[in-house]
XYZ file of C-alpha atoms in Angstrom:
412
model
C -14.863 115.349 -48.575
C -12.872 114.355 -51.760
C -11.821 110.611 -52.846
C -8.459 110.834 -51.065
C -9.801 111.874 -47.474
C -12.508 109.200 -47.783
C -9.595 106.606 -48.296
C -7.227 108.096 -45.966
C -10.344 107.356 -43.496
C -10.916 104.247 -44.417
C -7.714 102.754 -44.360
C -7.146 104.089 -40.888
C -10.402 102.113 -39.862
C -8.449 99.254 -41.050
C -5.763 99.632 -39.275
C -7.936 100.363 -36.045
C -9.693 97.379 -36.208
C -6.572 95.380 -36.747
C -5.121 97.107 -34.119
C -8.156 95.867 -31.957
C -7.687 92.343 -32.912
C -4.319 92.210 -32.068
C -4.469 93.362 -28.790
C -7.523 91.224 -28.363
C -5.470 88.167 -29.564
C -2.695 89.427 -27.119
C -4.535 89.411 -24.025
C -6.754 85.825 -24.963
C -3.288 84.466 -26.018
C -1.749 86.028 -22.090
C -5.055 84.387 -20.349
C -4.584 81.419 -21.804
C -1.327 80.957 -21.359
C -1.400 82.042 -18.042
C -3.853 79.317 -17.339
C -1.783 76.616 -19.100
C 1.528 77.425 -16.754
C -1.263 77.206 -13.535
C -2.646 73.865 -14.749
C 1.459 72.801 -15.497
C 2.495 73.825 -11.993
C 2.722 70.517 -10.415
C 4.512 69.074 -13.173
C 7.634 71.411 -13.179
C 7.590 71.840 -9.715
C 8.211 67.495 -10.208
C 10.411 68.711 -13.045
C 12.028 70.805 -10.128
C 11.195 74.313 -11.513
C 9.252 76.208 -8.478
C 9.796 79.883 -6.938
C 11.583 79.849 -3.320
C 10.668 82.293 -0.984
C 14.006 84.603 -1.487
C 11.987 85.377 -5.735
C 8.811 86.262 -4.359
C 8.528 89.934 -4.494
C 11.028 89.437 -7.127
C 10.446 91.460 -10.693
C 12.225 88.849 -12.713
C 10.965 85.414 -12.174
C 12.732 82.156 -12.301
C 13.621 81.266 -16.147
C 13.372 78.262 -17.757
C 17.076 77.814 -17.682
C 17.329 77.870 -13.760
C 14.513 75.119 -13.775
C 16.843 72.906 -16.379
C 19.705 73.479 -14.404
C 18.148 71.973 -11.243
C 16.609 69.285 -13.240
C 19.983 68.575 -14.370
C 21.196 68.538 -10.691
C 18.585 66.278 -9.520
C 20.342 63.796 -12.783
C 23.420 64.420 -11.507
C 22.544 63.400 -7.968
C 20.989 60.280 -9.014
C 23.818 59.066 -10.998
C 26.141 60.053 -7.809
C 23.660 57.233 -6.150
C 23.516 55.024 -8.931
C 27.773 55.275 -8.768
C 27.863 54.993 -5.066
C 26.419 51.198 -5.161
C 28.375 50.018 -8.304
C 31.550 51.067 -7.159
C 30.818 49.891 -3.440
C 29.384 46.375 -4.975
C 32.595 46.388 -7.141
C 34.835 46.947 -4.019
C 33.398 43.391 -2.337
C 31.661 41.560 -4.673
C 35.051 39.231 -5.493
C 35.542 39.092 -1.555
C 32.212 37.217 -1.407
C 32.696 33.472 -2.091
C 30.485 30.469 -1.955
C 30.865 27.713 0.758
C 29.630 23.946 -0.169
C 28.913 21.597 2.463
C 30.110 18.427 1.674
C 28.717 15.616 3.766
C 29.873 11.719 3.246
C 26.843 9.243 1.357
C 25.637 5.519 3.063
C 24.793 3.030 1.241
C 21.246 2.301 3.109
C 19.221 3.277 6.116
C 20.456 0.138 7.916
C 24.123 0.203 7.023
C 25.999 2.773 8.752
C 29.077 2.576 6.628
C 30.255 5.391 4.952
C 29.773 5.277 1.158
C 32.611 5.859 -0.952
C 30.458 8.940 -2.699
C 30.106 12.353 -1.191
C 27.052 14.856 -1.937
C 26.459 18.233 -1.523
C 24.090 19.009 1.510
C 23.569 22.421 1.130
C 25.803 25.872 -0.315
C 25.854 29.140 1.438
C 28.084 32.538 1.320
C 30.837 33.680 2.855
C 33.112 36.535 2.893
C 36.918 37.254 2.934
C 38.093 39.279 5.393
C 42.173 38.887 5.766
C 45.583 37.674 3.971
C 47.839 36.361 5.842
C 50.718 34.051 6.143
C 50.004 32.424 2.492
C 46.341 31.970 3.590
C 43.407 34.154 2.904
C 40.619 33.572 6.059
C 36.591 33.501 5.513
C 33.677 34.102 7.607
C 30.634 32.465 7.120
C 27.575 31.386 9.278
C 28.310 28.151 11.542
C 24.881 26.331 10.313
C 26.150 26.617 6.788
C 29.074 24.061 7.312
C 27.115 22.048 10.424
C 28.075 18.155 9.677
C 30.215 18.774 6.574
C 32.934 16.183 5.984
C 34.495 18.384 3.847
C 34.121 21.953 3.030
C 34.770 23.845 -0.616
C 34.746 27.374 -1.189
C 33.935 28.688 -4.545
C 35.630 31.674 -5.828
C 34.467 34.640 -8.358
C 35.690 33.117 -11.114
C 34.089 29.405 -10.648
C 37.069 27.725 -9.257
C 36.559 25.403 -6.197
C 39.201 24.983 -3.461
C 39.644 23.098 -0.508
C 38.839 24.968 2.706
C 39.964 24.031 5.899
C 37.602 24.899 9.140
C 39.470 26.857 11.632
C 36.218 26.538 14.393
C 33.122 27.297 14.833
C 30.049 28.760 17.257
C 26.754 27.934 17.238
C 25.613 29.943 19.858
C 26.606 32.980 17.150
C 26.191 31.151 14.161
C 29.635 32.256 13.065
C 32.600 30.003 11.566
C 36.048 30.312 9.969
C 37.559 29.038 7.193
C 40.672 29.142 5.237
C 41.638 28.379 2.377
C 45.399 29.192 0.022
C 46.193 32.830 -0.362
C 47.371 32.626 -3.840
C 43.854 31.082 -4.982
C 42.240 35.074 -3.749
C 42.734 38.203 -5.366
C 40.091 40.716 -3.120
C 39.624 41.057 0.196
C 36.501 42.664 2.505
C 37.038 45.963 4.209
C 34.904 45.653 7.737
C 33.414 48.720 8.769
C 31.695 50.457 11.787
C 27.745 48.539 12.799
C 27.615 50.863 15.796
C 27.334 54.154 13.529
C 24.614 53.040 11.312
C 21.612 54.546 11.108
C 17.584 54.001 10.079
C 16.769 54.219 6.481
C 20.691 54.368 5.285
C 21.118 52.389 2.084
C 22.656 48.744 2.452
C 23.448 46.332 -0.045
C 23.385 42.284 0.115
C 25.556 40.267 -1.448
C 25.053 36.552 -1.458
C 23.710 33.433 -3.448
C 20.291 32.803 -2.646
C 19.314 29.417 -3.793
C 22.472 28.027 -4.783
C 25.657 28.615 -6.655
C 23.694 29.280 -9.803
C 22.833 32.744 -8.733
C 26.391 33.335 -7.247
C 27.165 37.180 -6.661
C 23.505 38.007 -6.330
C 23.238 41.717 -5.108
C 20.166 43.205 -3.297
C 19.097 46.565 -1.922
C 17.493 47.678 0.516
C 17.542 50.030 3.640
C 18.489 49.310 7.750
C 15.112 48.768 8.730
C 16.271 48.425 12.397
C 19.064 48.132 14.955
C 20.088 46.100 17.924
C 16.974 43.938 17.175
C 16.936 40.635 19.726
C 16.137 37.288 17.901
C 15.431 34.206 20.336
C 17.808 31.495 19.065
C 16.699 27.491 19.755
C 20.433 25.911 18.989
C 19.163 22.095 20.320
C 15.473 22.949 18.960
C 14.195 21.854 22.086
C 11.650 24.663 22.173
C 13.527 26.916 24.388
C 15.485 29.485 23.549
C 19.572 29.518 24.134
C 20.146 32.514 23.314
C 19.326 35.804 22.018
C 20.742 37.313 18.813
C 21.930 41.041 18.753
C 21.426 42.009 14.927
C 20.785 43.977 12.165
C 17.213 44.296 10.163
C 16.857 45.061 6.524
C 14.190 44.693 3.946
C 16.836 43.847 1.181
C 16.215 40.399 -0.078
C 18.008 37.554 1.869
C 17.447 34.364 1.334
C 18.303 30.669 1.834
C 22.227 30.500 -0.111
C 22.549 33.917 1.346
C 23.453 33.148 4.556
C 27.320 33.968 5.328
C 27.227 36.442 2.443
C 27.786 40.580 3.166
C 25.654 43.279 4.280
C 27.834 46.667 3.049
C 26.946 49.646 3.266
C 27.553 52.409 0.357
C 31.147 53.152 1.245
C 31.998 49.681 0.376
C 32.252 48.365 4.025
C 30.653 45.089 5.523
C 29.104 45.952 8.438
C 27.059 42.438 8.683
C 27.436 39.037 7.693
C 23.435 38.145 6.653
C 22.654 35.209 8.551
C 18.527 35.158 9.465
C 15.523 35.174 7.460
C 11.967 34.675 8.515
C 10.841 32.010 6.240
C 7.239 32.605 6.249
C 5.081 33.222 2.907
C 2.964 35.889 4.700
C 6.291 37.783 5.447
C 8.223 40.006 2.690
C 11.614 42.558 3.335
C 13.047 41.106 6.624
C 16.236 40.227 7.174
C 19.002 39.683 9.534
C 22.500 40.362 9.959
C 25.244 40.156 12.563
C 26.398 43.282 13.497
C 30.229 43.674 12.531
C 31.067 44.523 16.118
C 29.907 41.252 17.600
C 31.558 39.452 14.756
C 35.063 40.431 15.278
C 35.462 39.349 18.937
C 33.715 36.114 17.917
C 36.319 35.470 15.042
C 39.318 36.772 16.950
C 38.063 34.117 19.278
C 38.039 31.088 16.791
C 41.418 32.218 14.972
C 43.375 31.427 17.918
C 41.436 29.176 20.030
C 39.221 27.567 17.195
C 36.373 28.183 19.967
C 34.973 30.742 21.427
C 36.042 31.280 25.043
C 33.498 31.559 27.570
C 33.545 31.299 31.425
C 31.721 28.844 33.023
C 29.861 27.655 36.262
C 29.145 24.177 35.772
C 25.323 23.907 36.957
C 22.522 22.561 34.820
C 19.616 25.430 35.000
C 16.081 25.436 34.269
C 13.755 29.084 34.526
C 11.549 29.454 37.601
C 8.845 29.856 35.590
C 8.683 26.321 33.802
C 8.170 24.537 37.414
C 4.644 24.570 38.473
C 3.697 27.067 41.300
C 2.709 23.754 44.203
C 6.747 22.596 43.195
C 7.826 25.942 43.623
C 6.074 26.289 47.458
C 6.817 22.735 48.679
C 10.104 21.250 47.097
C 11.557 24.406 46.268
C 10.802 26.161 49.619
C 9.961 29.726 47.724
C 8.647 32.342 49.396
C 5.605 34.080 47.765
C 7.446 37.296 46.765
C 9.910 35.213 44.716
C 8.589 35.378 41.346
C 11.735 35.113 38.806
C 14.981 33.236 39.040
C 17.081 29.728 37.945
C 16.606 26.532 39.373
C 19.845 24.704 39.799
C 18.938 21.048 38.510
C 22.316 19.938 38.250
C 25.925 20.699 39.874
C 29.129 19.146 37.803
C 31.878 17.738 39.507
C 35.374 19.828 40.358
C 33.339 22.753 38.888
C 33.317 26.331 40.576
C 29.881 25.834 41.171
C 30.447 22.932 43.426
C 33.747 24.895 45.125
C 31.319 27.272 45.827
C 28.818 25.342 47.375
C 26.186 25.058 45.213
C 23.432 22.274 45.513
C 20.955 21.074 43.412
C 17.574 23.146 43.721
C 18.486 25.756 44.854
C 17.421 28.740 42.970
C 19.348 31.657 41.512
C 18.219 34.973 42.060
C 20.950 37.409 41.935
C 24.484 37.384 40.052
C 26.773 40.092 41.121
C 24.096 42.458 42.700
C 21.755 41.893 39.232
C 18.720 40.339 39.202
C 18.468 37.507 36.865
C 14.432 36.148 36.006
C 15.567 33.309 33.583
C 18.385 31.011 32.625
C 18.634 32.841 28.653
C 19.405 36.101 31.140
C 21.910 33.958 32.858
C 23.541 32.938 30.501
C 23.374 36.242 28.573
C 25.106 38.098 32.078
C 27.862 35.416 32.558
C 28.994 35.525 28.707
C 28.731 38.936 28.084
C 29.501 40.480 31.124
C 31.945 38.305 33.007
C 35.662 36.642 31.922
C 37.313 33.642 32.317
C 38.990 33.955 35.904
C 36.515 35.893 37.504
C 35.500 36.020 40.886
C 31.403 36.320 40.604
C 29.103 36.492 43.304
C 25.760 34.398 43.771
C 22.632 34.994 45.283
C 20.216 31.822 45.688
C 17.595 30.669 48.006
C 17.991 27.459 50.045
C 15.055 25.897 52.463
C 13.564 29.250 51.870
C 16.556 30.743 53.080
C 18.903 34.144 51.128
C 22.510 32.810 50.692
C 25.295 33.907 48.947
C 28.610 32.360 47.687
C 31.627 33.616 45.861
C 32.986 31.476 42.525
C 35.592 31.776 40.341
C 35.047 31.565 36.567
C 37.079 28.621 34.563
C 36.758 27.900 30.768
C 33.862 26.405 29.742
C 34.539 22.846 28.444
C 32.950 20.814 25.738
């Protein structure tokens, strides 16, 4: 073999065994790699970049393009969110005011003389709902303006006017005020309570702990509908009534009450009223459900008080007289477990036109049995009108009666 074969042969072993290496580097570098996108799966599938069922099979995977452009979508999406709230806040946010309770000084314990200095008893929220006839009209909570001599409303931009109270309910907690047109620039758009649904995104607007942190804005989800909250009005211990409303876990709290509870179209479909005050207790709140507020506002507009029929009986539950009371004054039979114990009949009132006495003990109204006197009263305002005919079921002496009554307007 001459020089030139002998170098011819070796360079081709060169080449071989760089060959080799390459290939060797090529299929450590694949392994590897491969390895690397296993161990990164769970990251870009986060990232959004996974295989769907309709690629499998497929012989060209999903590129790294296609996994940008849905992280890009996902971005997209959550600034549609993030645009939803700011433009929803922005449609209300000046329709939200803040209502200061002005109540009238003394000069001592022992002199009952008013002062000539006025204080500020407490601030809540309220929110604008109409324009009209040169005056713009606010809700608000009844407890925020209970015993105020005078009432102010401050607006968005830190001015304070003069409000005048239309009425009020404190069976509803809800009020009216109103206060000069010109002075308001935004009003509230109400929406639909009875179409909401669990975990759909809600926003509070209020100012929780004074005027300082006017415009506050919360959110949070509906944690709950139709939720029943006993309501002591006379804190007496006993309830008076129950509350139909709303429950959220965005922050509400005291200076919050009257404010708005919207929803991400904009809408108010509560006005935040209820908070459980307890340390141990975080993310529940309460609203009034839209729908019971406009019947309740419609009310005070024209009447400036809400409307309700009226029997004229003083009640007490069956269940707060003791069981020997029950069998020997009452004249109960055993099977009689629930009902109302009249303690009381007014005079002229339908209950006395109908015959009514005191003790006897309400079982029945209208066919329906009724256990307490919260149900009573919860049957006769919700379910009956003023000028009414109702019938009543009662035991007398042991005895089943029944009389007939028409409804008047309750007095107060």
């Amino acid at each position: 073999m001459g020089y030139y074969d002998e170098h011819v042969n070796q360079t081709r072993s060169r080449k071989d065994k760089s060959f080799g290496k390459v290939v060797v580097a090529s299929v450590s570098g694949g392994i590897v790699g491969a390895l690397g996108v296993v161990s990164m799966l769970p990251v870009l599938m986060d990232w959004g970049f996974y295989i769907d069922n309709e690629s499998q099979g497929s012989e060209t995977p999903p590129s790294v393009e296609t996994a940008t452009s849905k992280i890009q979508t996902e971005q997209v999406d959550f600034k549609q969110i993030q645009t939803n709230v700011t433009s929803s806040v922005e449609k209300v946010s000046e329709a939200v005011v803040g209502v200061v309770n002005i109540q009238e000084g003394r000069n001592s314990l022992f002199d009952p003389r008013p002062s000539q200095s006025s204080k500020e008893a407490g601030t809540g929220s309220g929110v604008v709902y109409k324009k009209e006839n040169g005056k713009a009209y606010i809700v608000t909570n009844a407890h925020v303006i209970d015993g105020a001599s005078k009432v102010e409303v401050s607006m968005a931009d830190g001015t304070r006017v003069e409000a005048n109270v239309v009425g009020s309910d404190a069976l509803t907690d809800l009020a009216v005020l109103t206060v000069d047109g010109s002075k308001v620039s935004k009003v509230a758009t109400f929406g639909n309570s009875d179409s909401i649904t669990l975990g759909e995104p809600v926003i509070a607007i209020g100012n929780p702990l004074g005027l300082e942190f006017f415009g506050s804005v919360t959110q949070g989800i509906i944690s709950g509908k139709e939720r029943i909250i006993p309501v002591d009005i006379n804190q007496d211990g006993q309830a008076d009534w129950e509350a139909d409303v709303i429950q959220t876990d965005a922050a509400i709290n005291p200076g919050n009450s009257g404010g708005a509870l919207i929803n991400l179209r904009g809408e108010v479909i509560g006005i935040n009223s209820m908070k459980i005050a307890q340390s141990s207790i975080e993310g529940l709140g309460f609203a009034i459900p839209i729908s019971a507020v406009k019947p309740i506002i419609e009310d005070l507009e024209q009447h400036a008080e809400v409307q309700r029929p009226f029997m004229g009986v003083g009640l007490a539950s069956l269940s707060d007289v003791p069981l020997e009371q029950q069998r020997s004054t009452l004249k109960l039979p055993e099977e009689v477990e629930n009902g109302i114990v009249v303690t009381g009949v007014e005079k002229m009132s339908p209950a006395e036109k109908a015959g009514l006495k005191e003790y006897d003990v309400i079982v029945k109204l209208d066919g329906q049995e009724i256990k307490d006197a919260l149900g009573l009263r919860k049957f006769l305002y919700n379910e009956k009108q003023i000028g009414d005919k109702m019938k009543v079921s009662f035991y007398r002496n042991g005895q089943l009666q029944e009389a007939e009554m028409t409804l008047v307007k309750q007095m107060f």
